[in-house]
PDB file of C-alpha atoms in Angstrom:
ATOM      1  CA  MET I   1     101.222 123.751 210.626  1.00  0.00           C
ATOM      2  CA  ASP I   2     102.294 121.450 207.746  1.00  0.00           C
ATOM      3  CA  ILE I   3     100.140 118.304 207.672  1.00  0.00           C
ATOM      4  CA  THR I   4      99.552 115.964 204.760  1.00  0.00           C
ATOM      5  CA  VAL I   5      97.495 112.831 204.194  1.00  0.00           C
ATOM      6  CA  HIS I   6      99.924 109.931 204.332  1.00  0.00           C
ATOM      7  CA  THR I   7      97.713 106.839 204.532  1.00  0.00           C
ATOM      8  CA  ALA I   8      93.976 106.205 204.367  1.00  0.00           C
ATOM      9  CA  SER I   9      92.533 102.859 205.385  1.00  0.00           C
ATOM     10  CA  LEU I  10      89.929 100.624 203.747  1.00  0.00           C
ATOM     11  CA  PRO I  11      88.710  97.253 204.992  1.00  0.00           C
ATOM     12  CA  HIS I  12      89.047  94.013 203.077  1.00  0.00           C
ATOM     13  CA  ASP I  13      87.611  90.567 203.682  1.00  0.00           C
ATOM     14  CA  ASP I  14      89.675  88.804 201.020  1.00  0.00           C
ATOM     15  CA  PRO I  15      93.296  89.992 200.812  1.00  0.00           C
ATOM     16  CA  ASP I  16      94.009  88.278 197.485  1.00  0.00           C
ATOM     17  CA  ALA I  17      90.971  89.859 195.813  1.00  0.00           C
ATOM     18  CA  ALA I  18      91.834  93.268 197.318  1.00  0.00           C
ATOM     19  CA  LEU I  19      95.429  92.974 196.125  1.00  0.00           C
ATOM     20  CA  ALA I  20      94.340  92.006 192.605  1.00  0.00           C
ATOM     21  CA  PHE I  21      91.912  94.947 192.406  1.00  0.00           C
ATOM     22  CA  TYR I  22      94.217  97.656 193.703  1.00  0.00           C
ATOM     23  CA  ARG I  23      97.386  96.370 192.014  1.00  0.00           C
ATOM     24  CA  ASP I  24      96.108  94.901 188.751  1.00  0.00           C
ATOM     25  CA  THR I  25      92.945  96.895 188.057  1.00  0.00           C
ATOM     26  CA  LEU I  26      93.839 100.319 189.503  1.00  0.00           C
ATOM     27  CA  GLY I  27      97.562  99.966 188.782  1.00  0.00           C
ATOM     28  CA  PHE I  28      98.727 100.813 192.299  1.00  0.00           C
ATOM     29  CA  GLU I  29     102.098  99.583 193.483  1.00  0.00           C
ATOM     30  CA  VAL I  30     102.329  97.297 196.493  1.00  0.00           C
ATOM     31  CA  ARG I  31     104.310  98.905 199.297  1.00  0.00           C
ATOM     32  CA  GLY I  32     103.799  96.334 202.014  1.00  0.00           C
ATOM     33  CA  ASP I  33     102.066  93.029 202.665  1.00  0.00           C
ATOM     34  CA  VAL I  34     102.264  91.666 206.201  1.00  0.00           C
ATOM     35  CA  GLY I  35     100.333  89.011 208.064  1.00  0.00           C
ATOM     36  CA  HIS I  36      99.038  85.693 206.815  1.00  0.00           C
ATOM     37  CA  GLY I  37      95.840  84.071 205.617  1.00  0.00           C
ATOM     38  CA  ARG I  38      92.892  86.448 205.713  1.00  0.00           C
ATOM     39  CA  THR I  39      94.602  88.586 208.362  1.00  0.00           C
ATOM     40  CA  ARG I  40      96.876  90.649 206.133  1.00  0.00           C
ATOM     41  CA  TRP I  41      97.627  94.344 206.075  1.00  0.00           C
ATOM     42  CA  ILE I  42      98.418  95.416 202.505  1.00  0.00           C
ATOM     43  CA  THR I  43      99.701  98.901 201.691  1.00  0.00           C
ATOM     44  CA  VAL I  44      99.254 100.138 198.119  1.00  0.00           C
ATOM     45  CA  GLY I  45      99.618 103.505 196.443  1.00  0.00           C
ATOM     46  CA  PRO I  46      99.868 105.299 193.137  1.00  0.00           C
ATOM     47  CA  ALA I  47     103.123 104.684 191.270  1.00  0.00           C
ATOM     48  CA  GLY I  48     105.564 107.538 191.634  1.00  0.00           C
ATOM     49  CA  ARG I  49     103.786 108.981 194.674  1.00  0.00           C
ATOM     50  CA  PRO I  50     105.377 107.295 197.676  1.00  0.00           C
ATOM     51  CA  GLY I  51     103.920 109.821 200.099  1.00  0.00           C
ATOM     52  CA  THR I  52     100.312 108.681 199.604  1.00  0.00           C
ATOM     53  CA  SER I  53      99.089 105.190 200.462  1.00  0.00           C
ATOM     54  CA  ILE I  54      95.986 103.135 201.142  1.00  0.00           C
ATOM     55  CA  LEU I  55      96.156 100.520 203.881  1.00  0.00           C
ATOM     56  CA  LEU I  56      93.912  97.562 203.077  1.00  0.00           C
ATOM     57  CA  ALA I  57      93.224  96.046 206.472  1.00  0.00           C
ATOM     58  CA  PRO I  58      91.138  93.284 208.011  1.00  0.00           C
ATOM     59  CA  PRO I  59      88.159  95.227 209.394  1.00  0.00           C
ATOM     60  CA  ALA I  60      87.755  93.637 212.798  1.00  0.00           C
ATOM     61  CA  ALA I  61      91.267  92.528 213.734  1.00  0.00           C
ATOM     62  CA  ASP I  62      91.350  94.882 216.734  1.00  0.00           C
ATOM     63  CA  PRO I  63      90.966  92.749 219.885  1.00  0.00           C
ATOM     64  CA  GLY I  64      88.888  95.548 221.455  1.00  0.00           C
ATOM     65  CA  ILE I  65      86.017  95.063 218.999  1.00  0.00           C
ATOM     66  CA  THR I  66      83.056  93.111 220.380  1.00  0.00           C
ATOM     67  CA  GLU I  67      81.340  90.260 218.549  1.00  0.00           C
ATOM     68  CA  ASP I  68      78.297  92.510 218.007  1.00  0.00           C
ATOM     69  CA  GLU I  69      80.560  95.126 216.417  1.00  0.00           C
ATOM     70  CA  ARG I  70      82.174  92.462 214.215  1.00  0.00           C
ATOM     71  CA  ARG I  71      78.723  91.394 212.998  1.00  0.00           C
ATOM     72  CA  THR I  72      77.739  95.011 212.323  1.00  0.00           C
ATOM     73  CA  ILE I  73      80.941  95.619 210.353  1.00  0.00           C
ATOM     74  CA  ALA I  74      80.381  92.425 208.316  1.00  0.00           C
ATOM     75  CA  GLU I  75      76.776  93.459 207.587  1.00  0.00           C
ATOM     76  CA  MET I  76      77.812  96.962 206.531  1.00  0.00           C
ATOM     77  CA  MET I  77      80.585  95.621 204.303  1.00  0.00           C
ATOM     78  CA  ALA I  78      78.129  93.202 202.672  1.00  0.00           C
ATOM     79  CA  LYS I  79      75.832  96.151 201.872  1.00  0.00           C
ATOM     80  CA  GLY I  80      78.724  98.318 200.689  1.00  0.00           C
ATOM     81  CA  THR I  81      78.150 100.976 203.346  1.00  0.00           C
ATOM     82  CA  TYR I  82      81.239 100.600 205.532  1.00  0.00           C
ATOM     83  CA  GLY I  83      84.201 102.061 203.615  1.00  0.00           C
ATOM     84  CA  TRP I  84      84.745 104.493 200.770  1.00  0.00           C
ATOM     85  CA  ILE I  85      87.444 106.609 199.204  1.00  0.00           C
ATOM     86  CA  LEU I  86      87.641 109.379 196.632  1.00  0.00           C
ATOM     87  CA  LEU I  87      90.357 109.141 193.955  1.00  0.00           C
ATOM     88  CA  ALA I  88      91.127 111.468 191.035  1.00  0.00           C
ATOM     89  CA  THR I  89      92.433 111.216 187.480  1.00  0.00           C
ATOM     90  CA  ARG I  90      92.907 113.467 184.459  1.00  0.00           C
ATOM     91  CA  ASP I  91      91.490 110.729 182.145  1.00  0.00           C
ATOM     92  CA  LEU I  92      88.168 109.755 183.716  1.00  0.00           C
ATOM     93  CA  ASP I  93      86.778 107.999 180.643  1.00  0.00           C
ATOM     94  CA  GLY I  94      89.933 105.927 180.060  1.00  0.00           C
ATOM     95  CA  THR I  95      90.187 105.064 183.762  1.00  0.00           C
ATOM     96  CA  PHE I  96      86.511 104.102 183.870  1.00  0.00           C
ATOM     97  CA  GLU I  97      86.904 101.748 180.901  1.00  0.00           C
ATOM     98  CA  LYS I  98      90.005 100.113 182.390  1.00  0.00           C
ATOM     99  CA  VAL I  99      88.389  99.556 185.784  1.00  0.00           C
ATOM    100  CA  ARG I 100      85.163  98.262 184.212  1.00  0.00           C
ATOM    101  CA  ALA I 101      87.190  95.902 181.983  1.00  0.00           C
ATOM    102  CA  GLY I 102      88.907  94.659 185.158  1.00  0.00           C
ATOM    103  CA  GLY I 103      85.552  93.355 186.359  1.00  0.00           C
ATOM    104  CA  ALA I 104      84.775  95.928 189.054  1.00  0.00           C
ATOM    105  CA  GLU I 105      81.131  96.430 189.956  1.00  0.00           C
ATOM    106  CA  VAL I 106      80.029  99.675 188.297  1.00  0.00           C
ATOM    107  CA  VAL I 107      77.936 101.895 190.573  1.00  0.00           C
ATOM    108  CA  GLN I 108      77.864 104.969 188.325  1.00  0.00           C
ATOM    109  CA  GLU I 109      79.215 105.666 184.852  1.00  0.00           C
ATOM    110  CA  PRO I 110      81.059 108.982 184.283  1.00  0.00           C
ATOM    111  CA  THR I 111      78.567 111.712 185.131  1.00  0.00           C
ATOM    112  CA  GLU I 112      78.638 115.486 185.370  1.00  0.00           C
ATOM    113  CA  GLN I 113      77.418 116.180 188.904  1.00  0.00           C
ATOM    114  CA  PRO I 114      75.266 119.214 189.786  1.00  0.00           C
ATOM    115  CA  TYR I 115      77.883 120.249 192.367  1.00  0.00           C
ATOM    116  CA  GLY I 116      80.528 120.874 189.701  1.00  0.00           C
ATOM    117  CA  VAL I 117      82.577 117.671 189.348  1.00  0.00           C
ATOM    118  CA  ARG I 118      82.543 114.859 186.833  1.00  0.00           C
ATOM    119  CA  ASP I 119      83.021 111.431 188.394  1.00  0.00           C
ATOM    120  CA  CYS I 120      82.208 107.745 188.343  1.00  0.00           C
ATOM    121  CA  ALA I 121      81.899 105.071 191.013  1.00  0.00           C
ATOM    122  CA  PHE I 122      82.737 101.396 191.536  1.00  0.00           C
ATOM    123  CA  ARG I 123      82.760  98.879 194.359  1.00  0.00           C
ATOM    124  CA  ASP I 124      85.959  97.034 195.205  1.00  0.00           C
ATOM    125  CA  PRO I 125      85.830  93.304 196.077  1.00  0.00           C
ATOM    126  CA  ALA I 126      85.004  94.114 199.745  1.00  0.00           C
ATOM    127  CA  GLY I 127      82.119  96.395 198.759  1.00  0.00           C
ATOM    128  CA  ASN I 128      83.961  99.665 199.452  1.00  0.00           C
ATOM    129  CA  LEU I 129      82.724 102.547 197.329  1.00  0.00           C
ATOM    130  CA  ILE I 130      85.471 103.911 195.070  1.00  0.00           C
ATOM    131  CA  ARG I 131      84.564 107.277 193.542  1.00  0.00           C
ATOM    132  CA  ILE I 132      86.913 108.663 190.910  1.00  0.00           C
ATOM    133  CA  GLN I 133      86.760 112.363 190.064  1.00  0.00           C
ATOM    134  CA  GLU I 134      88.076 113.966 186.913  1.00  0.00           C
ATOM    135  CA  LEU I 135      90.828 116.514 187.513  1.00  0.00           C
ATOM    136  CA  ARG I 136      90.277 119.627 185.411  1.00  0.00           C
TER     137      ARG I 136
END
């Protein structure tokens, strides 16, 4: 079986802020931007790697979600416990400085973890946890 990760999804509650973070701060290219107002689906990904994307999506746009579920999602996003993703780079310190300079909320500075990786963590504008590991 030959399966690959094509697209992962993260929620956003402000498409313009999400776009600015992923495009301008992380340097991802925009692959798609459909919808209007706050109901936009934005696809971004690392430059030169068209086979891997992140879909930034409105979290409760599915008509099958109840109002209670919408409230729960909004509460979890506000606490930063709803979405997260793990990224990787060969230059963790340089990436950390660039993302911090872009105004992202720092959760953890570059740290050698007891489980054998060195990483850092930020929150994107929607509160999603973005962990970045150093490739060795």
